[in-house]
Coordinates of C-alpha atoms in Angstrom, one line a residue:
Chain A
M1 CA 30.0 18.7 -2.2
P2 CA 28.4 18.0 0.9
E3 CA 28.6 14.8 3.0
L4 CA 25.6 12.8 3.3
D5 CA 26.1 12.4 6.9
E6 CA 26.0 16.5 6.6
V7 CA 22.6 16.4 4.5
L8 CA 20.8 14.2 7.2
S9 CA 21.8 15.9 10.2
P10 CA 18.6 18.4 10.1
L11 CA 17.1 15.0 11.3
I12 CA 18.9 15.0 14.4
Q13 CA 18.1 18.2 14.9
S14 CA 14.4 17.8 14.3
T15 CA 14.4 15.0 16.7
S16 CA 16.2 16.9 19.7
E17 CA 13.6 19.2 19.7
V18 CA 11.1 16.6 20.4
T19 CA 10.2 16.6 24.4
F20 CA 10.8 13.4 25.5
Q21 CA 9.1 11.5 28.5
M22 CA 11.3 11.4 31.7
P23 CA 13.3 8.9 32.4
S24 CA 11.4 7.8 35.6
E25 CA 8.3 7.8 33.4
I26 CA 9.6 5.2 31.2
R27 CA 10.9 3.4 33.9
R28 CA 7.4 3.3 35.4
R29 CA 6.5 1.9 31.5
G30 CA 8.7 -0.6 31.9
E31 CA 7.6 -1.6 35.5
R32 CA 4.1 -2.1 34.3
R33 CA 5.3 -4.2 31.4
R34 CA 7.2 -6.5 33.7
I35 CA 4.4 -7.0 36.4
L36 CA 1.9 -7.4 33.7
R37 CA 4.3 -10.4 32.2
R38 CA 5.1 -12.2 35.1
T39 CA 1.0 -12.1 36.2
A40 CA 0.5 -13.9 32.5
V41 CA 3.6 -16.2 33.5
T42 CA 2.1 -17.1 36.7
G43 CA -0.8 -18.3 34.9
L44 CA -3.0 -15.4 37.0
V45 CA -5.9 -14.1 35.7
L46 CA -4.8 -10.7 33.4
V47 CA -6.2 -7.2 33.0
S48 CA -4.4 -5.2 30.5
V49 CA -4.2 -3.0 27.9
I50 CA -0.6 -3.2 27.8
G51 CA 1.2 -5.6 25.3
I52 CA 2.4 -8.3 27.4
G53 CA 5.2 -10.2 26.5
V54 CA 4.5 -13.8 27.2
G55 CA 6.9 -14.7 24.4
S56 CA 9.3 -12.3 26.4
A57 CA 9.1 -14.2 29.1
W58 CA 10.3 -17.1 27.5
A59 CA 12.7 -15.5 25.7
L60 CA 14.3 -13.9 28.5
N61 CA 14.9 -17.3 30.1
G62 CA 16.9 -17.9 27.2
P63 CA 21.0 -17.5 26.5
A64 CA 20.4 -14.6 24.3
P65 CA 17.2 -12.8 24.4
T66 CA 15.6 -11.0 21.3
P67 CA 14.5 -7.8 21.0
D68 CA 10.8 -7.2 22.6
V69 CA 9.2 -6.4 19.5
A70 CA 5.6 -6.6 18.3
V71 CA 5.5 -8.9 15.5
T72 CA 1.5 -8.5 15.5
P73 CA -0.2 -5.7 15.3
S74 CA -0.8 -3.8 18.8
P75 CA -4.1 -2.4 18.7
S76 CA -3.9 -1.3 21.9
T77 CA -0.5 -0.3 23.0
P78 CA -1.1 2.3 25.9
P79 CA -0.6 6.0 26.4
A80 CA 2.0 6.4 29.2
T81 CA -0.5 7.7 31.6
S82 CA -3.2 5.3 30.6
A83 CA -5.5 3.7 33.1
P84 CA -5.2 -0.1 32.6
P85 CA -7.5 -2.8 32.1
T86 CA -10.2 -3.5 29.6
N87 CA -11.2 -7.0 28.1
P88 CA -9.3 -9.5 30.9
P89 CA -7.6 -12.8 28.6
T90 CA -9.0 -15.8 30.1
H91 CA -6.7 -18.9 31.0
T92 CA -8.5 -22.1 30.5
T93 CA -7.8 -25.4 30.0
T94 CA -10.7 -25.6 27.3
P95 CA -11.9 -22.9 25.2
P96 CA -14.6 -20.6 26.8
P97 CA -17.9 -20.9 25.4
T98 CA -18.4 -17.4 24.0
T99 CA -15.3 -15.5 23.7
P100 CA -15.6 -12.0 21.9
P101 CA -13.7 -12.3 18.5
A102 CA -10.3 -11.0 18.2
T103 CA -9.6 -7.5 17.0
S104 CA -11.1 -6.4 13.9
P105 CA -9.1 -4.2 11.5
P106 CA -8.9 -0.7 11.6
T107 CA -10.7 -0.6 8.3
G108 CA -12.4 -3.0 6.1
S109 CA -11.4 -4.8 3.1
P110 CA -13.1 -5.2 0.2
R111 CA -13.7 -9.1 -1.3
S112 CA -12.7 -10.1 -4.9
T113 CA -15.5 -11.6 -6.8
G114 CA -14.6 -15.4 -7.0
E115 CA -12.2 -15.8 -4.2
P116 CA -13.0 -17.6 -0.9
A117 CA -15.0 -15.3 1.8
T118 CA -12.8 -13.8 4.2
P119 CA -13.2 -14.1 7.6
R120 CA -14.2 -11.3 9.5
S121 CA -13.2 -12.5 13.1
I122 CA -11.2 -15.2 14.1
P123 CA -13.4 -18.0 16.5
T124 CA -11.9 -19.5 19.5
T125 CA -12.6 -22.7 17.8
A126 CA -10.1 -22.0 14.9
M127 CA -7.4 -21.6 17.7
L128 CA -5.5 -24.7 19.1
R129 CA -6.8 -26.4 22.5
P130 CA -4.3 -27.4 25.0
A131 CA -5.7 -31.2 24.4
D132 CA -3.9 -30.5 21.2
V133 CA -0.5 -29.8 22.5
G134 CA -0.2 -32.6 25.5
S135 CA -1.6 -33.0 28.8
G136 CA -0.9 -30.5 31.5
Y137 CA -1.1 -27.2 29.1
T138 CA -3.6 -24.9 29.4
A139 CA -4.5 -21.9 27.1
S140 CA -4.3 -18.2 27.5
D141 CA -5.9 -15.6 25.1
A142 CA -4.1 -12.5 25.9
Q143 CA -4.1 -11.0 22.5
E144 CA -1.4 -8.4 23.2
G145 CA 1.9 -10.0 22.8
D146 CA 5.8 -10.1 22.1
D147 CA 6.8 -12.9 20.6
H148 CA 10.9 -12.5 20.6
G149 CA 11.1 -15.6 19.0
S150 CA 8.9 -15.3 16.1
I151 CA 9.6 -16.6 12.4
S152 CA 8.9 -12.7 11.3
M153 CA 11.5 -11.8 14.0
M154 CA 14.1 -14.1 12.7
M155 CA 14.0 -13.3 9.6
S156 CA 14.2 -9.4 10.4
Y157 CA 18.0 -10.6 12.2
C158 CA 18.5 -12.3 9.2
G159 CA 18.3 -9.3 7.1
Q160 CA 15.0 -10.3 5.4
G161 CA 12.3 -8.5 8.0
D162 CA 10.9 -7.1 4.6
Y163 CA 10.4 -10.6 3.1
T164 CA 6.8 -10.3 2.3
N165 CA 4.2 -7.6 2.4
A166 CA 1.3 -10.2 3.3
G167 CA 1.2 -8.4 6.6
E168 CA -0.5 -5.3 4.6
H169 CA -3.3 -7.4 3.9
R170 CA -4.2 -9.0 7.2
V171 CA -7.8 -8.6 7.5
V172 CA -7.5 -9.9 11.3
N173 CA -6.0 -12.2 13.5
R174 CA -5.8 -13.7 17.2
K175 CA -3.5 -15.3 19.3
R176 CA -3.1 -18.1 21.8
S177 CA -0.5 -19.4 23.9
V178 CA -0.8 -22.9 25.1
R179 CA 1.6 -23.6 28.0
R180 CA 2.8 -25.9 30.4
D181 CA 5.5 -24.0 32.0
D182 CA 8.4 -21.4 31.5
E183 CA 9.7 -24.1 29.1
H184 CA 6.9 -25.9 27.5
Y185 CA 4.4 -24.0 25.6
V186 CA 3.2 -23.3 21.8
L187 CA 2.3 -19.7 20.5
E188 CA 0.0 -19.5 17.8
E189 CA -1.2 -16.5 15.7
V190 CA -3.8 -17.4 13.4
S191 CA -4.7 -14.8 10.4
A192 CA -7.2 -13.9 8.0
Y193 CA -5.4 -12.5 4.5
Q194 CA -7.5 -10.7 1.7
N195 CA -7.8 -12.7 -1.5
T196 CA -4.9 -14.9 -1.6
W197 CA -2.3 -13.2 0.5
A198 CA -2.2 -16.0 3.0
A199 CA -1.1 -18.3 -0.2
R200 CA 1.4 -15.4 -1.0
H201 CA 2.8 -15.2 2.4
M202 CA 3.8 -19.2 2.2
D203 CA 5.6 -18.2 -1.1
D204 CA 7.3 -15.7 0.0
L205 CA 8.5 -17.7 3.3
R206 CA 9.6 -20.2 1.4
A207 CA 11.6 -18.0 -1.0
V208 CA 13.4 -16.4 2.1
L209 CA 14.1 -19.5 3.7
P210 CA 17.6 -20.9 1.8
Q211 CA 18.6 -17.3 2.6
C212 CA 18.3 -17.9 6.5
T213 CA 19.5 -20.8 7.6
T214 CA 22.1 -19.9 10.0
I215 CA 21.3 -16.4 11.9
D216 CA 22.7 -14.6 14.5
I217 CA 20.8 -13.1 16.7
M218 CA 21.7 -9.2 17.0
G219 CA 24.5 -10.1 14.8
D220 CA 25.7 -12.5 17.8
P221 CA 27.5 -15.3 16.7
N222 CA 27.1 -16.8 20.3
A223 CA 23.6 -16.6 19.9
R224 CA 23.1 -18.3 16.4
A225 CA 20.1 -20.5 15.4
T226 CA 20.0 -22.5 12.6
F227 CA 17.1 -23.4 10.4
T228 CA 15.5 -26.2 8.8
V229 CA 13.2 -27.1 6.8
V230 CA 12.2 -30.3 8.2
D231 CA 8.5 -31.1 6.3
S232 CA 6.1 -29.8 4.2
N233 CA 2.8 -29.5 2.8
F234 CA 1.6 -32.6 5.0
T235 CA -1.5 -30.7 6.2
G236 CA -3.9 -27.8 5.5
D237 CA -3.9 -26.5 2.0
E238 CA -0.3 -26.2 2.5
A239 CA 1.9 -26.4 5.3
I240 CA 5.6 -25.6 6.3
L241 CA 7.6 -27.4 9.4
L242 CA 11.0 -25.7 10.3
K243 CA 13.3 -27.1 13.1
E244 CA 15.1 -24.3 14.9
T245 CA 18.0 -25.0 17.0
R246 CA 19.9 -22.4 19.1
N247 CA 22.5 -23.1 22.0
G248 CA 21.6 -26.9 22.0
I249 CA 18.1 -26.0 22.2
V250 CA 15.6 -27.6 19.6
Q251 CA 12.2 -26.0 19.1
Y252 CA 10.0 -25.8 15.8
H253 CA 8.2 -23.3 13.8
A254 CA 5.4 -23.9 11.2
V255 CA 3.1 -22.2 9.0
V256 CA 0.1 -23.6 7.8
R257 CA -2.4 -22.5 5.7
Q258 CA -6.3 -23.3 4.6
G259 CA -8.1 -21.2 2.2
N260 CA -7.1 -17.6 3.3
V261 CA -6.5 -18.0 7.1
E262 CA -3.0 -19.3 8.1
A263 CA -1.6 -20.5 12.0
R264 CA 2.0 -19.5 12.8
L265 CA 3.3 -21.9 15.6
R266 CA 6.2 -21.8 17.3
I267 CA 6.3 -25.1 19.2
H268 CA 8.5 -24.8 22.1
T269 CA 7.5 -28.4 24.0
G270 CA 10.7 -30.6 23.9
A271 CA 8.3 -32.3 21.2
T272 CA 9.8 -34.7 18.8
Q273 CA 9.6 -33.3 15.0
S274 CA 6.6 -35.9 14.7
Q275 CA 4.9 -34.3 17.5
A276 CA 5.6 -31.3 16.4
R277 CA 4.4 -32.2 13.3
A278 CA 0.9 -33.8 15.2
I279 CA 0.4 -30.3 16.9
V280 CA 0.4 -28.6 13.3
V281 CA -2.3 -31.1 11.7
A282 CA -4.2 -30.3 14.8
A283 CA -4.0 -26.8 14.3
A284 CA -4.8 -27.0 11.0
A285 CA -7.8 -29.0 11.4
R286 CA -8.8 -26.2 13.9
L287 CA -8.5 -23.7 11.1
C288 CA -11.2 -24.9 9.3
N289 CA -13.4 -23.3 12.0
A290 CA -12.6 -20.1 10.8
T291 CA -12.8 -21.0 6.9
P292 CA -15.4 -22.5 4.8
T293 CA -12.8 -23.8 2.2
C294 CA -11.9 -26.9 4.1
Chain B
M1 CA 19.6 3.0 42.8
L2 CA 22.4 2.3 40.4
D3 CA 20.7 0.6 37.8
A4 CA 17.7 3.5 37.5
E5 CA 21.0 6.0 37.4
D6 CA 22.4 3.6 34.8
F7 CA 19.4 3.3 32.6
D8 CA 18.5 7.2 32.9
E9 CA 21.7 8.2 31.9
F10 CA 21.6 5.7 28.8
Y11 CA 18.4 6.9 27.8
R12 CA 19.3 10.2 28.1
S13 CA 22.0 10.2 26.2
T14 CA 20.7 7.9 22.9
R15 CA 17.0 9.1 22.9
V16 CA 17.7 11.5 20.3
R17 CA 19.4 9.2 18.1
V18 CA 17.6 6.3 18.4
S19 CA 14.4 8.5 17.5
A20 CA 16.2 10.1 14.6
Y21 CA 17.1 6.8 13.3
V22 CA 13.3 6.1 13.5
Y23 CA 12.4 9.3 12.0
A24 CA 14.9 9.1 9.5
L25 CA 12.7 5.3 8.4
T26 CA 9.3 6.7 8.7
G27 CA 8.9 10.3 8.3
D28 CA 6.9 10.4 11.1
L29 CA 8.3 12.3 14.1
T30 CA 5.3 11.5 16.5
E31 CA 5.4 8.1 15.4
A32 CA 9.1 8.3 15.9
Q33 CA 8.8 9.5 19.6
D34 CA 6.3 7.0 20.5
A35 CA 7.9 4.2 19.4
T36 CA 11.3 5.2 20.8
Q37 CA 10.0 5.8 24.3
D38 CA 7.9 2.8 23.9
A39 CA 11.4 0.8 23.3
Y40 CA 13.0 2.5 26.2
A41 CA 10.4 1.2 28.5
R42 CA 11.1 -2.4 27.0
A43 CA 14.7 -2.0 27.7
W44 CA 13.9 -0.6 31.2
E45 CA 11.6 -3.7 31.9
R46 CA 14.7 -6.2 31.1
W47 CA 17.6 -3.9 32.1
A48 CA 19.8 -6.3 33.7
K49 CA 20.2 -7.9 30.6
V50 CA 19.9 -5.3 28.1
R51 CA 22.7 -3.3 29.8
T52 CA 25.3 -6.1 29.4
Y53 CA 24.9 -6.1 25.7
D54 CA 27.9 -5.0 23.5
S55 CA 25.6 -2.0 22.5
P56 CA 22.4 -1.7 24.3
E57 CA 21.3 1.1 22.1
A58 CA 21.5 -1.4 18.9
W59 CA 19.0 -3.5 21.0
V60 CA 16.4 -0.3 21.3
R61 CA 17.0 0.9 17.7
T62 CA 15.9 -2.5 16.5
V63 CA 13.0 -2.3 18.6
A64 CA 11.8 0.9 18.0
R65 CA 11.8 0.2 14.3
R66 CA 10.2 -2.6 14.7
L67 CA 7.6 -0.8 16.4
A68 CA 7.3 2.0 14.4
T69 CA 7.1 0.0 11.2
N70 CA 4.1 -2.0 12.6
R71 CA 1.6 -0.6 10.2
W72 CA -1.3 -1.2 12.7
R73 CA 0.7 0.3 15.4
K74 CA 0.9 3.5 13.6
A75 CA -2.2 3.6 13.4
L76 CA -3.0 3.5 16.8
S77 CA -0.4 5.8 18.1
R78 CA -2.2 8.6 15.7
A79 CA -5.3 7.7 17.7
V80 CA -3.6 7.9 21.2
A81 CA -2.1 10.9 20.2
H82 CA -5.5 12.4 19.4
R83 CA -6.7 11.4 22.8
R84 CA -3.5 12.6 24.7
H85 CA -3.5 16.2 25.2
G86 CA -0.1 17.5 25.0
L87 CA 1.5 15.5 22.6
V88 CA 1.1 18.1 19.1
E89 CA 2.8 20.2 21.4
S90 CA 5.8 18.4 22.1
V91 CA 6.5 17.2 18.9
P92 CA 7.8 20.2 16.6
G93 CA 6.8 20.7 13.0
P94 CA 9.3 19.8 10.3
T95 CA 11.2 22.3 8.1
E96 CA 11.1 22.5 4.7
N97 CA 14.6 20.8 4.3
V98 CA 13.4 17.9 6.7
V99 CA 10.5 17.0 5.0
A100 CA 12.6 16.9 1.8
I101 CA 15.0 14.8 3.5
T102 CA 12.3 12.3 5.1
A103 CA 10.4 12.0 1.7
A104 CA 13.7 11.4 -0.3
L105 CA 14.1 8.9 2.0
R106 CA 10.9 7.1 1.8
Q107 CA 11.3 6.8 -2.1
I108 CA 14.6 4.4 -1.7
V109 CA 14.1 0.9 -0.9
E110 CA 14.1 0.4 2.7
P111 CA 17.3 -2.3 3.1
Q112 CA 19.3 0.6 1.1
R113 CA 17.4 3.1 3.6
V114 CA 17.9 1.3 6.7
A115 CA 22.1 1.0 5.4
I116 CA 22.1 4.7 4.9
V117 CA 20.8 5.7 8.1
L118 CA 23.1 3.7 10.2
H119 CA 25.9 4.5 8.5
Y120 CA 25.5 8.3 7.6
L121 CA 23.2 9.5 10.4
M122 CA 24.2 7.1 13.5
G123 CA 27.6 7.0 12.5
L124 CA 27.8 3.3 12.4
T125 CA 31.0 1.3 10.4
I126 CA 30.3 -0.7 7.5
A127 CA 31.1 -3.6 9.7
Q128 CA 28.4 -2.5 12.3
V129 CA 26.0 -2.2 9.9
A130 CA 26.4 -5.3 8.7
R131 CA 26.3 -6.9 11.8
E132 CA 22.9 -5.3 12.7
T133 CA 21.1 -5.9 9.6
G134 CA 22.6 -9.5 9.4
V135 CA 24.0 -8.9 5.7
P136 CA 27.9 -9.3 4.4
E137 CA 30.2 -6.0 4.3
G138 CA 29.9 -6.2 0.5
T139 CA 26.3 -6.0 0.6
V140 CA 26.1 -3.1 2.8
K141 CA 28.4 -1.3 0.5
A142 CA 26.2 -2.0 -2.4
R143 CA 23.1 -0.3 -0.7
L144 CA 25.2 2.3 0.5
S145 CA 26.4 3.0 -3.2
R146 CA 22.8 2.6 -4.3
G147 CA 21.5 4.5 -2.1
R148 CA 23.6 7.5 -2.1
A149 CA 22.9 7.4 -5.9
A150 CA 19.9 7.6 -5.4
L151 CA 19.5 10.8 -2.4
S152 CA 21.7 12.3 -4.6
G153 CA 19.1 12.1 -7.5
L154 CA 15.9 12.6 -5.7
L155 CA 17.6 15.4 -3.6
S156 CA 19.1 17.1 -6.9
I157 CA 22.6 17.2 -5.1
D158 CA 26.3 15.7 -5.4
V159 CA 27.1 14.2 -2.3
K160 CA 30.7 13.1 -1.8
E161 CA 31.8 9.6 -2.4
P162 CA 33.3 7.9 1.0
D163 CA 36.8 6.1 0.9
H164 CA 35.1 2.8 0.9
A165 CA 33.3 3.4 -2.1

C-alpha cells in the first residue's frame, strides 16, 4: 500500500526536467518590475507592458508586505525577453478626454435576454476622479497592477480565496489609482459581469466575511488584520463598506454595484468612515456612466 | 553581490518544488513554469524583505499559485508561449502516470487539493499547512482525509493512512 507522497512524487520528477530561466534572467525581470514600479510611484509617465505594482509599492511600505499577486487579469504579462512598451498609462488631474476602453476579454460572452446589457468596455467617466477623493490627488490609469492588499487577497489569506466564481464571469474591467503620495491613495477596479454575477459577487462576499474578521497575513500573527463591516447598502444598487485595521493603520475597502457593474475600492487616505463612505458614493455615481441601469 | 548569490541559491534550490506545487494544482506544466518564474522575479523585486521571512518559499509559492490560477493570465501565457520560440522544447511532455495524477487532483475540490499537495508533495506539516492556508489544523486534517479518500477512488489505489488520520 503506497504512501500518498510516493504516489505524487512523479510530479516533482516532471518539473525537475523543466528548463528554467537562469537566475540572472529572473533577477533582470525583477529589476524591470522594480524600475517600473518606482517610475509609477514617482508619478512619471510610465511606459510598460509589465504588471506594475502601484499597490505593491504601498504594500512594501507596510509592516508586513503581502505577496505581490495579480488579483485582476493581467492581459499583458511579458515574456522574459519582451521588448517594452506600448500603451502608456496616463497621469492626470482630470480624466483624459479620449482614453481607449479598458482591456476587453479574450472571448465574447452571450447576453441573456431580459438582463441589462453588459458593457463591453469601461469608460474613464465611470472611474473615480481626483476631486472625488480630495485635493492634491492625481489619477493614474495603469491597467496592470498588483494590489497586495485587495479584498480578494485578504480573503485568500483567510483560506477563502475561492469565495466566489464571479471572476470567471467578468467581461471587462478597468483600474485606476488616485493618489497623493505613498501613504494616501485610493485603488479602484471597476468590472462588468455577465448576467447577474455582479450581484452574485456581493452575495458571496457577504457570506464569507463573517469567517474572515481576523486575518493573519501569510499566517503571521504579527501582521494581523481585522475586518469589520461598517456600512451596507448606502449607495448604488448595493454596497458594502469594510474597515480594515492592521498594525494600527486603518483603511477601508468597499464594493459597490450598479446593475452589472461593480467598483472595488481600497481607500488608504487616512479617511474617516464618513469620508470613505462619501468616496464610495461618488464611485457609485460614476458607475452610472458604464451602465444604463441607473 | 551577496544578495544576488543568496537569491540565486534560493531560486535554484526551491524552483522545482514551487513549480511542482503549481503543476499539481493546475495540471499545466507550461503555466507552472511561467508562474513560477514570474513569482521569483517578484521575489527579487523585493528581496530585501522577502529574504527575512520565515519561509520565503511559502511567499513565492503563494504568489505563483495566485498567478497560475488567474484564468486570464493563463490564457495570455499560452499566447505568449506560442510567440516565444523554445518554450515548447523546455517543457517535457507528461508521462501517462503524471497525466492520471494531475487529472485526479483536478477532480477534487480546491481546498482539499491544496492541503494534499502542501502536505504530501511539499512535505509541510499539518501545522504549516494550517498556517499557510489560514484554517485550523482540524480543518486541514479533515481536508486531507477527504482528499485522500477521493484520490484513492480516482486513482483506484489504496493509500496508506497516516498517523495523524
